[in-house]
Short mmCIF file of C-alpha atoms (C1' of nucleotides) in Angstrom, two decimals:
data_model
loop_
_atom_site.label_atom_id
_atom_site.label_comp_id
_atom_site.label_asym_id
_atom_site.label_seq_id
_atom_site.Cartn_x
_atom_site.Cartn_y
_atom_site.Cartn_z
CA MET A 1 133.16 61.75 -52.52
CA LYS A 2 133.26 58.98 -50.00
CA PRO A 3 136.64 58.62 -48.34
CA LEU A 4 138.41 55.30 -48.41
CA CYS A 5 137.31 53.31 -45.42
CA ALA A 6 140.76 52.96 -43.87
CA ALA A 7 139.10 51.96 -40.65
CA ASP A 8 137.53 49.03 -42.45
CA SER A 9 139.98 46.18 -42.19
CA LYS A 10 138.50 44.42 -45.22
CA CYS A 11 139.34 47.46 -47.29
CA VAL A 12 142.91 47.59 -46.03
CA VAL A 13 143.40 43.90 -46.73
CA GLN A 14 142.08 44.38 -50.26
CA THR A 15 144.46 47.24 -50.87
CA MET A 16 147.41 45.24 -49.59
CA GLN A 17 146.41 42.34 -51.78
CA ASN A 18 146.17 44.55 -54.83
CA CYS A 19 149.60 46.05 -54.12
CA TRP A 20 151.31 42.73 -53.71
CA MET A 21 149.59 41.01 -56.59
CA ALA A 22 150.35 43.92 -58.90
CA CYS A 23 154.02 43.74 -57.91
CA LEU A 24 154.24 40.00 -58.35
CA ILE A 25 152.46 40.04 -61.69
CA LEU A 26 154.65 42.89 -62.86
CA ILE A 27 157.82 40.98 -62.01
CA ALA A 28 156.50 37.87 -63.70
CA SER A 29 155.50 39.78 -66.81
CA ALA A 30 159.05 41.05 -67.34
CA ALA A 31 160.13 37.57 -68.43
CA LEU A 32 157.23 37.38 -70.84
CA ILE A 33 158.06 40.79 -72.29
CA GLU A 34 161.67 39.78 -72.74
CA ASN A 35 160.58 36.66 -74.56
CA THR A 36 158.17 38.32 -76.98
CA ASP A 37 160.59 41.20 -77.58
CA SER A 38 163.34 38.82 -78.63
CA LEU A 39 160.86 36.99 -80.89
CA LYS A 40 159.98 40.31 -82.46
CA ALA A 41 163.66 41.06 -82.96
CA LYS A 42 163.98 37.72 -84.71
CA ARG A 43 161.00 38.44 -86.91
CA ASN A 44 162.35 41.85 -87.84
CA GLU A 45 165.58 40.20 -88.85
CA LEU A 46 163.75 37.62 -90.97
CA SER A 47 161.69 40.33 -92.63
CA ALA A 48 164.84 42.12 -93.64
CA GLN A 49 166.20 38.88 -95.08
CA ILE A 50 162.98 38.24 -96.99
CA ALA A 51 163.15 41.73 -98.44
CA GLU A 52 166.68 41.12 -99.62
CA VAL A 53 165.99 37.65 -101.05
CA SER A 54 162.87 38.89 -102.82
CA LYS A 55 164.80 41.74 -104.32
CA ARG A 56 167.16 39.22 -105.85
CA LYS A 57 164.08 37.40 -107.19
CA GLU A 58 164.93 34.27 -105.23
CA ASP A 59 162.55 31.98 -103.40
CA ALA A 60 161.72 33.16 -99.86
CA THR A 61 159.08 30.58 -98.96
CA ALA A 62 161.11 28.92 -96.24
CA LEU A 63 161.89 32.23 -94.58
CA LYS A 64 158.26 33.29 -94.80
CA ASP A 65 157.09 30.08 -93.18
CA GLN A 66 159.57 30.57 -90.39
CA SER A 67 158.49 34.17 -89.87
CA ARG A 68 154.82 33.19 -89.88
CA ALA A 69 155.44 30.61 -87.16
CA ILE A 70 157.19 33.20 -85.02
CA GLY A 71 154.35 35.60 -85.71
CA ASP A 72 151.88 33.12 -84.22
CA GLU A 73 154.01 32.81 -81.12
CA ILE A 74 154.21 36.58 -80.80
CA ALA A 75 150.46 36.87 -81.13
CA HIS A 76 149.97 34.47 -78.24
CA GLY A 77 152.53 36.26 -76.09
CA ASP A 78 151.05 39.67 -76.81
CA ALA A 79 147.55 38.47 -76.02
CA ASP A 80 148.71 37.11 -72.66
CA LEU A 81 150.60 40.29 -71.96
CA LYS A 82 147.61 42.42 -72.73
CA GLU A 83 145.52 40.53 -70.24
CA ILE A 84 148.23 40.78 -67.61
CA GLU A 85 148.55 44.51 -68.14
CA LYS A 86 144.82 44.92 -67.79
CA ASP A 87 144.91 42.94 -64.56
CA ILE A 88 147.73 45.05 -63.12
CA GLU A 89 145.99 48.24 -64.18
CA THR A 90 142.71 47.19 -62.55
CA ARG A 91 144.51 46.43 -59.29
CA LEU A 92 146.60 49.59 -59.32
CA MET A 93 143.62 51.82 -59.98
CA LEU A 94 142.01 50.64 -56.75
CA ILE A 95 145.01 51.48 -54.57
CA PRO A 96 144.62 54.77 -52.69
CA ASN A 97 147.38 57.32 -52.25
CA LEU A 98 149.84 57.13 -49.35
CA PRO A 99 149.46 59.75 -46.62
CA HIS A 100 152.28 62.28 -46.21
CA GLU A 101 154.44 61.93 -43.10
CA SER A 102 152.87 65.03 -41.57
CA VAL A 103 149.43 63.41 -41.62
CA PRO A 104 148.34 62.05 -38.24
CA PHE A 105 147.44 58.39 -38.07
CA GLY A 106 143.81 57.80 -37.25
CA LYS A 107 140.83 55.62 -38.01
CA SER A 108 138.03 58.11 -38.38
CA ALA A 109 137.03 61.77 -38.38
CA GLU A 110 137.29 61.73 -34.60
CA GLU A 111 141.06 61.64 -34.86
CA ASN A 112 141.33 64.67 -37.12
CA VAL A 113 143.35 67.56 -35.74
CA VAL A 114 142.19 71.15 -35.43
CA VAL A 115 145.05 73.21 -36.82
CA ARG A 116 143.68 76.68 -36.22
CA GLU A 117 140.49 78.52 -35.48
CA TRP A 118 139.63 82.04 -36.60
CA GLY A 119 137.01 84.41 -35.20
CA LYS A 120 134.50 83.39 -32.64
CA LYS A 121 131.03 81.98 -32.49
CA PRO A 122 128.46 84.72 -33.05
CA THR A 123 126.15 85.48 -30.16
CA PHE A 124 122.64 86.88 -30.38
CA ASP A 125 120.51 88.85 -27.97
CA PHE A 126 117.44 87.35 -29.63
CA LYS A 127 116.54 83.86 -30.72
CA PRO A 128 118.29 83.36 -34.08
CA LYS A 129 116.45 81.68 -36.93
CA ASP A 130 118.00 78.85 -38.94
CA HIS A 131 118.81 79.34 -42.61
CA LEU A 132 115.73 77.49 -43.82
CA THR A 133 113.37 79.68 -41.82
CA LEU A 134 115.23 82.78 -42.93
CA GLY A 135 115.35 81.65 -46.53
CA LYS A 136 111.64 81.02 -46.59
CA SER A 137 110.58 84.26 -44.89
CA LEU A 138 112.91 86.34 -47.06
CA GLY A 139 111.83 84.54 -50.23
CA ILE A 140 115.36 83.88 -51.36
CA CYS A 141 115.20 80.14 -51.97
CA ASP A 142 112.57 77.69 -53.16
CA PHE A 143 113.33 74.05 -52.53
CA GLU A 144 109.86 72.81 -53.43
CA ARG A 145 110.01 74.14 -56.94
CA GLY A 146 113.57 72.89 -57.36
CA THR A 147 112.28 69.46 -56.44
CA LYS A 148 109.45 69.79 -58.94
CA ILE A 149 111.83 70.75 -61.74
CA ALA A 150 114.60 68.26 -61.13
CA GLY A 151 114.32 66.49 -57.78
CA SER A 152 115.39 66.98 -54.21
CA GLY A 153 118.81 68.48 -53.81
CA PHE A 154 118.36 70.85 -56.74
CA PRO A 155 117.61 74.20 -55.16
CA VAL A 156 116.12 77.31 -56.72
CA TYR A 157 117.61 80.59 -55.56
CA ARG A 158 115.35 83.55 -56.10
CA ALA A 159 115.45 87.35 -55.91
CA ALA A 160 118.06 88.54 -53.39
CA GLY A 161 119.08 84.89 -52.92
CA ALA A 162 119.98 84.46 -56.58
CA ILE A 163 121.84 87.77 -56.60
CA LEU A 164 123.67 86.98 -53.38
CA GLU A 165 124.74 83.58 -54.67
CA ARG A 166 126.01 85.03 -57.94
CA SER A 167 127.74 87.83 -56.03
CA LEU A 168 129.58 85.36 -53.85
CA LEU A 169 131.00 83.61 -56.90
CA ASN A 170 132.17 86.90 -58.37
CA PHE A 171 133.60 87.92 -55.03
CA PHE A 172 135.59 84.67 -54.85
CA LEU A 173 136.97 85.00 -58.37
CA GLU A 174 137.81 88.67 -57.98
CA THR A 175 139.51 88.09 -54.65
CA HIS A 176 141.71 85.40 -56.19
CA ARG A 177 142.43 87.69 -59.10
CA GLU A 178 143.49 90.55 -56.87
CA ARG A 179 145.98 88.32 -55.10
CA GLY A 180 147.47 87.62 -58.52
CA THR A 181 148.26 83.97 -58.07
CA TYR A 182 145.66 82.30 -60.20
CA THR A 183 144.73 82.33 -63.86
CA GLU A 184 140.98 82.27 -64.18
CA VAL A 185 139.56 79.62 -66.50
CA SER A 186 136.09 78.75 -67.65
CA VAL A 187 135.88 75.08 -68.49
CA PRO A 188 133.38 72.47 -69.72
CA PHE A 189 130.86 71.16 -67.20
CA VAL A 190 130.95 67.69 -68.72
CA VAL A 191 134.04 65.54 -69.16
CA ASN A 192 134.90 62.29 -70.89
CA ARG A 193 135.89 59.03 -69.24
CA GLU A 194 139.61 59.62 -69.65
CA SER A 195 139.41 62.90 -67.81
CA ILE A 196 137.49 61.57 -64.89
CA THR A 197 139.85 58.61 -64.63
CA GLY A 198 142.78 61.02 -64.70
CA THR A 199 141.75 62.75 -61.49
CA GLY A 200 140.88 59.47 -59.78
CA GLN A 201 137.08 59.63 -59.53
CA LEU A 202 136.97 56.51 -61.67
CA PRO A 203 136.89 53.58 -61.33
CA LYS A 204 136.14 53.83 -57.63
CA PHE A 205 133.42 56.44 -57.47
CA GLU A 206 131.36 55.93 -60.60
CA GLU A 207 128.13 55.56 -58.61
CA ASP A 208 128.52 59.14 -57.33
CA LEU A 209 128.58 60.65 -60.81
CA TYR A 210 125.84 61.71 -63.19
CA ARG A 211 126.47 60.15 -66.55
CA CYS A 212 125.19 61.05 -70.00
CA ASP A 213 124.91 57.54 -71.37
CA THR A 214 124.67 58.12 -75.10
CA ASP A 215 127.96 59.99 -75.21
CA ASP A 216 129.65 58.41 -72.17
CA LEU A 217 130.20 61.86 -70.71
CA PHE A 218 130.05 62.73 -67.02
CA LEU A 219 128.68 65.81 -65.31
CA ILE A 220 131.58 67.16 -63.28
CA PRO A 221 131.47 66.58 -59.52
CA THR A 222 134.01 69.41 -59.13
CA ALA A 223 135.99 71.75 -61.40
CA GLU A 224 139.07 69.88 -60.25
CA VAL A 225 138.31 67.35 -62.97
CA PRO A 226 138.26 69.57 -66.08
CA ILE A 227 140.95 71.95 -64.80
CA THR A 228 143.43 69.25 -63.77
CA ASN A 229 142.86 67.50 -67.10
CA MET A 230 143.73 70.62 -69.07
CA HIS A 231 147.32 69.41 -68.92
CA ARG A 232 146.66 65.70 -69.30
CA ASP A 233 149.41 63.94 -71.29
CA GLU A 234 151.57 67.03 -71.37
CA ILE A 235 155.18 67.64 -70.47
CA LEU A 236 155.40 71.06 -68.83
CA SER A 237 158.54 73.11 -68.56
CA GLU A 238 160.07 73.75 -65.17
CA SER A 239 159.91 77.52 -65.59
CA GLU A 240 156.12 77.63 -65.89
CA LEU A 241 155.57 75.85 -62.56
CA PRO A 242 153.70 76.30 -60.36
CA LEU A 243 150.71 76.64 -62.67
CA CYS A 244 147.76 78.00 -60.72
CA TYR A 245 144.19 78.13 -61.99
CA CYS A 246 140.88 79.05 -60.53
CA GLY A 247 137.48 78.71 -62.09
CA TYR A 248 133.80 78.69 -61.39
CA THR A 249 131.63 75.68 -62.25
CA PRO A 250 128.50 74.08 -60.97
CA CYS A 251 129.13 70.67 -59.39
CA PHE A 252 126.93 67.62 -59.75
CA ARG A 253 126.95 64.81 -57.24
CA ARG A 254 124.59 61.90 -56.90
CA GLU A 255 125.55 61.51 -53.23
CA ALA A 256 124.62 57.86 -53.44
CA GLY A 257 124.47 56.28 -50.02
CA SER A 258 124.24 59.52 -48.09
CA TYR A 259 120.45 59.86 -48.09
CA GLY A 260 119.04 60.96 -44.79
CA LYS A 261 122.31 62.64 -43.80
CA ASP A 262 122.48 66.41 -43.74
CA THR A 263 119.49 66.62 -46.04
CA ARG A 264 118.16 69.86 -44.60
CA GLY A 265 118.19 72.84 -46.91
CA PHE A 266 121.57 73.72 -48.32
CA LEU A 267 123.59 71.23 -46.35
CA ARG A 268 123.88 68.53 -49.00
CA LEU A 269 122.88 69.11 -52.61
CA HIS A 270 123.04 67.32 -55.92
CA GLN A 271 123.96 70.54 -57.66
CA PHE A 272 125.86 73.47 -56.25
CA ASP A 273 128.19 76.24 -57.37
CA LYS A 274 131.82 76.43 -56.50
CA VAL A 275 135.02 78.25 -57.35
CA GLU A 276 137.89 75.81 -57.42
CA MET A 277 141.62 76.42 -57.17
CA VAL A 278 143.97 73.98 -58.89
CA LYS A 279 147.76 73.94 -58.85
CA PHE A 280 150.45 72.02 -60.72
CA ALA A 281 153.65 72.22 -58.69
CA LYS A 282 157.16 70.87 -58.54
CA PRO A 283 157.37 68.02 -56.01
CA ASP A 284 159.73 69.88 -53.68
CA GLU A 285 157.43 72.90 -53.61
CA SER A 286 154.03 71.25 -53.41
CA TYR A 287 153.66 71.33 -49.63
CA ALA A 288 154.46 75.03 -49.47
CA GLU A 289 151.91 75.57 -52.25
CA HIS A 290 149.43 73.50 -50.28
CA GLU A 291 149.71 75.86 -47.31
CA LYS A 292 149.30 78.88 -49.59
CA LEU A 293 146.27 77.37 -51.29
CA THR A 294 144.63 76.70 -47.95
CA ALA A 295 145.39 80.25 -46.85
CA ASP A 296 143.84 81.59 -50.07
CA ALA A 297 140.60 79.80 -49.20
CA THR A 298 140.50 80.98 -45.58
CA HIS A 299 141.37 84.52 -46.65
CA ILE A 300 137.92 84.74 -48.20
CA LEU A 301 136.26 83.73 -44.96
CA GLU A 302 138.25 86.33 -43.07
CA LEU A 303 137.13 89.01 -45.49
CA LEU A 304 133.55 87.92 -44.97
CA GLY A 305 133.96 87.67 -41.23
CA ILE A 306 132.83 84.07 -40.95
CA HIS A 307 134.02 82.02 -37.99
CA TYR A 308 136.01 79.05 -39.28
CA ARG A 309 138.52 76.41 -38.35
CA VAL A 310 141.05 74.40 -40.33
CA ILE A 311 141.18 70.66 -39.80
CA LEU A 312 144.06 68.40 -40.72
CA LEU A 313 142.48 65.13 -41.74
CA CYS A 314 143.89 61.96 -40.22
CA SER A 315 144.93 59.04 -42.41
CA GLY A 316 141.59 57.27 -41.98
CA ASP A 317 139.44 60.23 -42.97
CA MET A 318 141.26 61.31 -46.11
CA GLY A 319 139.95 60.84 -49.59
CA PHE A 320 141.12 58.20 -52.03
CA GLY A 321 143.69 60.25 -53.89
CA ALA A 322 144.95 62.75 -51.33
CA ALA A 323 148.33 62.60 -49.60
CA LYS A 324 147.41 65.42 -47.26
CA CYS A 325 144.17 67.28 -46.82
CA TYR A 326 142.91 70.25 -44.85
CA ASP A 327 139.19 70.69 -44.44
CA ILE A 328 137.94 74.19 -43.83
CA GLU A 329 134.84 74.28 -41.71
CA ILE A 330 132.59 77.20 -40.94
CA TRP A 331 130.29 77.61 -37.99
CA SER A 332 126.54 77.37 -38.34
CA PRO A 333 125.07 79.06 -35.26
CA CYS A 334 121.67 77.40 -35.63
CA GLU A 335 122.69 73.93 -36.73
CA GLU A 336 125.26 74.39 -33.97
CA LYS A 337 127.84 72.50 -35.91
CA TRP A 338 130.81 72.95 -38.22
CA LEU A 339 130.13 72.78 -41.94
CA GLU A 340 132.77 71.77 -44.46
CA VAL A 341 133.13 74.42 -47.17
CA SER A 342 136.46 73.42 -48.65
CA SER A 343 138.86 70.51 -48.87
CA CYS A 344 142.37 71.57 -49.78
CA SER A 345 144.35 68.56 -50.91
CA ASN A 346 147.81 67.75 -52.12
CA PHE A 347 147.60 64.71 -54.38
CA GLU A 348 151.35 64.57 -54.92
CA SER A 349 151.83 62.50 -58.08
CA PHE A 350 148.65 60.43 -57.68
CA GLN A 351 146.65 62.32 -60.31
CA ALA A 352 149.69 63.25 -62.37
CA ARG A 353 150.47 59.58 -62.91
CA ARG A 354 146.94 58.79 -63.99
CA ALA A 355 146.62 61.84 -66.15
CA GLY A 356 150.21 61.81 -67.44
CA VAL A 357 151.13 65.32 -66.34
CA ARG A 358 154.90 65.69 -66.23
CA TYR A 359 157.58 68.33 -66.33
CA ARG A 360 161.22 68.45 -67.31
CA ARG A 361 163.70 69.68 -64.75
CA SER A 362 166.30 70.52 -67.36
CA ASP A 363 166.66 69.38 -70.92
CA ASN A 364 169.06 66.63 -70.01
CA ASN A 365 166.72 65.03 -67.53
CA LYS A 366 163.88 62.62 -67.98
CA PRO A 367 160.39 63.96 -67.43
CA GLU A 368 159.08 63.67 -63.88
CA PHE A 369 155.54 63.72 -62.59
CA VAL A 370 154.28 67.02 -61.20
CA HIS A 371 152.30 67.29 -58.00
CA THR A 372 148.69 68.39 -58.28
CA LEU A 373 146.73 70.25 -55.63
CA ASN A 374 143.28 71.63 -55.36
CA GLY A 375 140.78 73.13 -53.01
CA SER A 376 137.50 74.97 -53.03
CA GLY A 377 137.71 78.65 -52.80
CA LEU A 378 134.79 78.34 -52.03
CA ALA A 379 131.48 76.47 -52.43
CA THR A 380 128.36 78.58 -52.00
CA PRO A 381 125.56 76.56 -50.33
CA ARG A 382 127.03 75.96 -46.90
CA LEU A 383 128.60 79.38 -46.90
CA LEU A 384 125.11 80.80 -47.45
CA VAL A 385 123.93 78.89 -44.41
CA ALA A 386 126.61 80.44 -42.21
CA LEU A 387 126.19 83.83 -43.84
CA LEU A 388 122.41 84.02 -43.35
CA GLU A 389 122.55 82.72 -39.81
CA THR A 390 125.56 84.77 -38.72
CA PHE A 391 124.44 88.12 -40.12
CA GLN A 392 120.73 87.95 -39.31
CA ASN A 393 119.11 90.74 -37.35
CA ASP A 394 116.38 90.61 -34.69
CA ASP A 395 113.76 91.79 -37.18
CA GLY A 396 114.39 88.78 -39.41
CA THR A 397 116.42 90.70 -42.00
CA VAL A 398 119.96 89.74 -43.02
CA SER A 399 122.85 92.20 -43.39
CA ILE A 400 125.31 91.83 -46.23
CA PRO A 401 129.02 91.84 -45.23
CA ASP A 402 130.78 95.01 -46.37
CA VAL A 403 133.07 93.28 -48.85
CA LEU A 404 130.06 91.85 -50.69
CA LYS A 405 128.09 95.04 -51.08
CA LYS A 406 129.78 96.14 -54.27
CA TYR A 407 128.83 92.80 -55.83
CA THR A 408 125.25 92.59 -54.57
CA GLY A 409 124.35 96.24 -54.92
CA PHE A 410 122.31 96.01 -51.71
CA SER A 411 123.26 95.79 -48.07
CA LEU A 412 120.19 94.29 -46.45
CA ILE A 413 117.81 91.48 -47.36
CA THR A 414 114.34 92.14 -46.04
CA GLN A 415 110.97 90.38 -46.17
CA ASN A 416 110.00 92.81 -48.92
CA GLY A 417 113.13 92.47 -51.01
CA MET A 418 116.46 94.20 -50.71
CA LYS A 419 117.80 97.53 -49.59
"C1'" G B 1 121.36 66.60 -90.25
"C1'" G B 2 123.70 66.29 -95.76
"C1'" A B 3 128.45 66.48 -98.67
"C1'" G B 4 133.67 66.57 -98.71
"C1'" A B 5 138.84 66.83 -96.67
"C1'" G B 6 142.09 65.44 -93.05
"C1'" G B 7 144.51 63.41 -88.22
"C1'" U B 8 152.53 61.97 -88.84
"C1'" G B 9 157.86 64.16 -83.78
"C1'" G B 10 157.54 70.84 -79.61
"C1'" C B 11 155.29 73.18 -84.26
"C1'" A B 12 154.85 73.24 -89.71
"C1'" G B 13 154.98 69.50 -93.29
"C1'" A B 14 156.91 65.14 -96.76
"C1'" G B 15 156.23 60.11 -97.01
"C1'" U B 16 151.00 55.11 -100.63
"C1'" G B 17 154.07 47.86 -98.60
"C1'" G B 18 160.54 46.43 -96.67
"C1'" U B 19 166.51 50.33 -96.69
"C1'" C B 20 161.16 54.85 -92.15
"C1'" G B 21 161.48 56.58 -85.48
"C1'" A B 22 160.35 58.73 -90.05
"C1'" A B 23 162.90 63.79 -95.35
"C1'" U B 24 162.82 69.08 -95.02
"C1'" G B 25 161.90 73.71 -92.55
"C1'" C B 26 161.04 76.28 -87.90
"C1'" G B 27 161.85 76.11 -82.80
"C1'" G B 28 165.06 74.14 -78.64
"C1'" C B 29 170.01 72.74 -76.91
"C1'" G B 30 175.60 72.72 -77.57
"C1'" G B 31 179.77 74.81 -80.23
"C1'" C B 32 182.47 78.23 -83.69
"C1'" C B 33 182.66 83.45 -84.91
"C1'" U B 34 182.17 88.29 -81.69
"C1'" C B 35 184.14 93.00 -76.67
"C1'" G B 36 178.99 91.32 -76.48
"C1'" A B 37 174.80 90.30 -79.49
"C1'" A B 38 172.38 89.48 -84.22
"C1'" A B 39 173.30 87.05 -88.71
"C1'" G B 40 175.95 82.94 -90.57
"C1'" C B 41 178.22 78.10 -90.08
"C1'" C B 42 178.77 73.09 -87.64
"C1'" G B 43 176.66 69.50 -84.47
"C1'" U B 44 172.58 67.77 -81.61
"C1'" U B 45 167.40 67.17 -80.48
"C1'" G B 46 160.73 62.34 -78.71
"C1'" U B 47 158.28 58.89 -75.25
"C1'" A B 48 157.51 54.26 -72.81
"C1'" C B 49 158.99 49.40 -71.69
"C1'" C B 50 162.54 45.00 -71.30
"C1'" G B 51 167.57 43.23 -70.55
"C1'" C B 52 172.35 43.23 -68.87
"C1'" U B 53 178.39 43.84 -69.30
"C1'" U B 54 174.41 50.50 -65.98
"C1'" G B 55 176.55 52.28 -71.42
"C1'" U B 56 176.73 59.12 -75.44
"C1'" C B 57 174.93 49.96 -74.28
"C1'" G B 58 171.60 46.24 -76.69
"C1'" G B 59 166.47 45.11 -77.81
"C1'" U B 60 161.05 46.18 -78.39
"C1'" A B 61 156.91 49.30 -79.14
"C1'" C B 62 154.71 53.99 -80.53
"C1'" C B 63 152.76 58.06 -87.29
"C1'" G B 64 144.41 59.67 -83.65
"C1'" G B 65 142.11 54.67 -80.82
"C1'" G B 66 140.86 49.54 -81.78
"C1'" G B 67 140.72 45.38 -85.15
"C1'" G B 68 142.16 42.97 -89.88
"C1'" U B 69 145.17 41.61 -94.49
"C1'" U B 70 150.59 40.40 -95.04
"C1'" C B 71 156.64 37.05 -93.99
"C1'" G B 72 156.58 42.50 -93.14
"C1'" A B 73 151.93 48.26 -92.29
"C1'" A B 74 152.78 55.42 -91.10
"C1'" U B 75 151.50 53.35 -96.02
"C1'" C B 76 146.18 48.59 -97.87
"C1'" C B 77 141.06 47.13 -95.62
"C1'" C B 78 137.22 47.59 -91.59
"C1'" U B 79 135.53 50.29 -87.43
"C1'" C B 80 135.34 54.06 -83.74
"C1'" C B 81 136.88 58.94 -82.14
"C1'" C B 82 138.36 63.81 -83.28
"C1'" U B 83 139.39 68.25 -86.38
"C1'" C B 84 138.48 71.34 -90.63
"C1'" U B 85 135.54 73.21 -95.07
"C1'" C B 86 130.81 73.82 -97.59
"C1'" C B 87 125.32 73.42 -97.29
"C1'" G B 88 121.07 73.15 -94.05
"C1'" C B 89 119.06 74.03 -89.15
"C1'" C B 90 119.35 76.45 -84.40
"C1'" A B 91 121.23 79.40 -79.88
#
RNA sequence: GGAGAGGUGGCAGAGUGGUCGAAUGCGGCGGCCUCGAAAGCCGUUGUACCGCUUGUCGGUACCGGGGGUUCGAAUCCCUCCCUCUCCGCCA
């Protein structure tokens, strides 16, 4: 997803305009609502009178005429109101979330803050090969055939590659399960328009989604969408919070506008696999949960022994709906750059408002919006890049990290297969 | 794909034009009883918006979504969506 261009002054001005206009229109509409409501009250009164008069078998024509006239007025008022509401809604939906106070101000990715770094850059006493070269010589991926089947950005994993990829997903899910925090879910890979509006991908990011036109369904860009929408339009009880889910899904992204950027190999794909963590939390606990969620994601990297760092995104680099966001980046020794494998975000009530997810503090209180959070834990393609490059040997083979061996069933990928 | 049935409050389930935000039961909450609990009894119990005299206040809307008929719609008509049953077909 493209972040909101906070550095772009035109964008900021538009947002401000939408905020103010929405406020002004809202204030103005109150008078209109008051007017039509009192007309409706009058009509209800007349209807009751008509019912009574008719029961007595008396003539109610005059009353009916009066009621009909009021009805016309109401119809006009309601039509105006409907248009106004639509206008407000359109404006509100384009307003991004507000950053949390702990988020540094900044215009672009350059002003992000490195929060912590774990491990160190791997060194080699031979010339390391990049993941594409390794992938090809080991026969574990086939981009050409993926392109033939579907198009560029749709990779084929084969042999040890396919097994390794599947093993990673199982390793992620099992690791989360062992920690006992998350309930695993398996959810639909397509969602309806309401769902994708609920998590905030619509209306702003429609061009990044694959759509099934005949049914107006969308291929999910992340499991965040179906999982967060599980509780759409629900009032949760305080005792069940925080609700924590994790689930595997493939993710589909058109990546419109990012052609030519990171197109090599696994760096940017139209389809990839990911395990996502999603939380519904009480507002006063959401930031603590955010830290835990981020730690759950990095825990996996520590088990694997992959060098990573955690970045706190500045205000200008954050996504549309996030109030605070940590990116987890892993080191690619051959690309010689950091690769984002997870974004752990606290959306506060941004998604909860759109999706209508609330909870009741106690039975006397009105329902309040929950806070929603999510983060990858983790996505496979870029992790594969770091994994292949980090654990390669001088003979061109790749060693499997210890923790993965029970999932793969082999400990070495060689040119002839696996051992 | 063919035929039929249905979508009502947290759940179950009445209601076929006005007195229905909606009977009844279950659940939840409060109270009585009790050493305590169960049972029983009594009471209470949705959401959103608008207004002000901010109140156990007044008003409006909501019975799958949208539209229509009517003075008035949960109720009648149209349309869309969804669920269920049977038949067919296929993983």
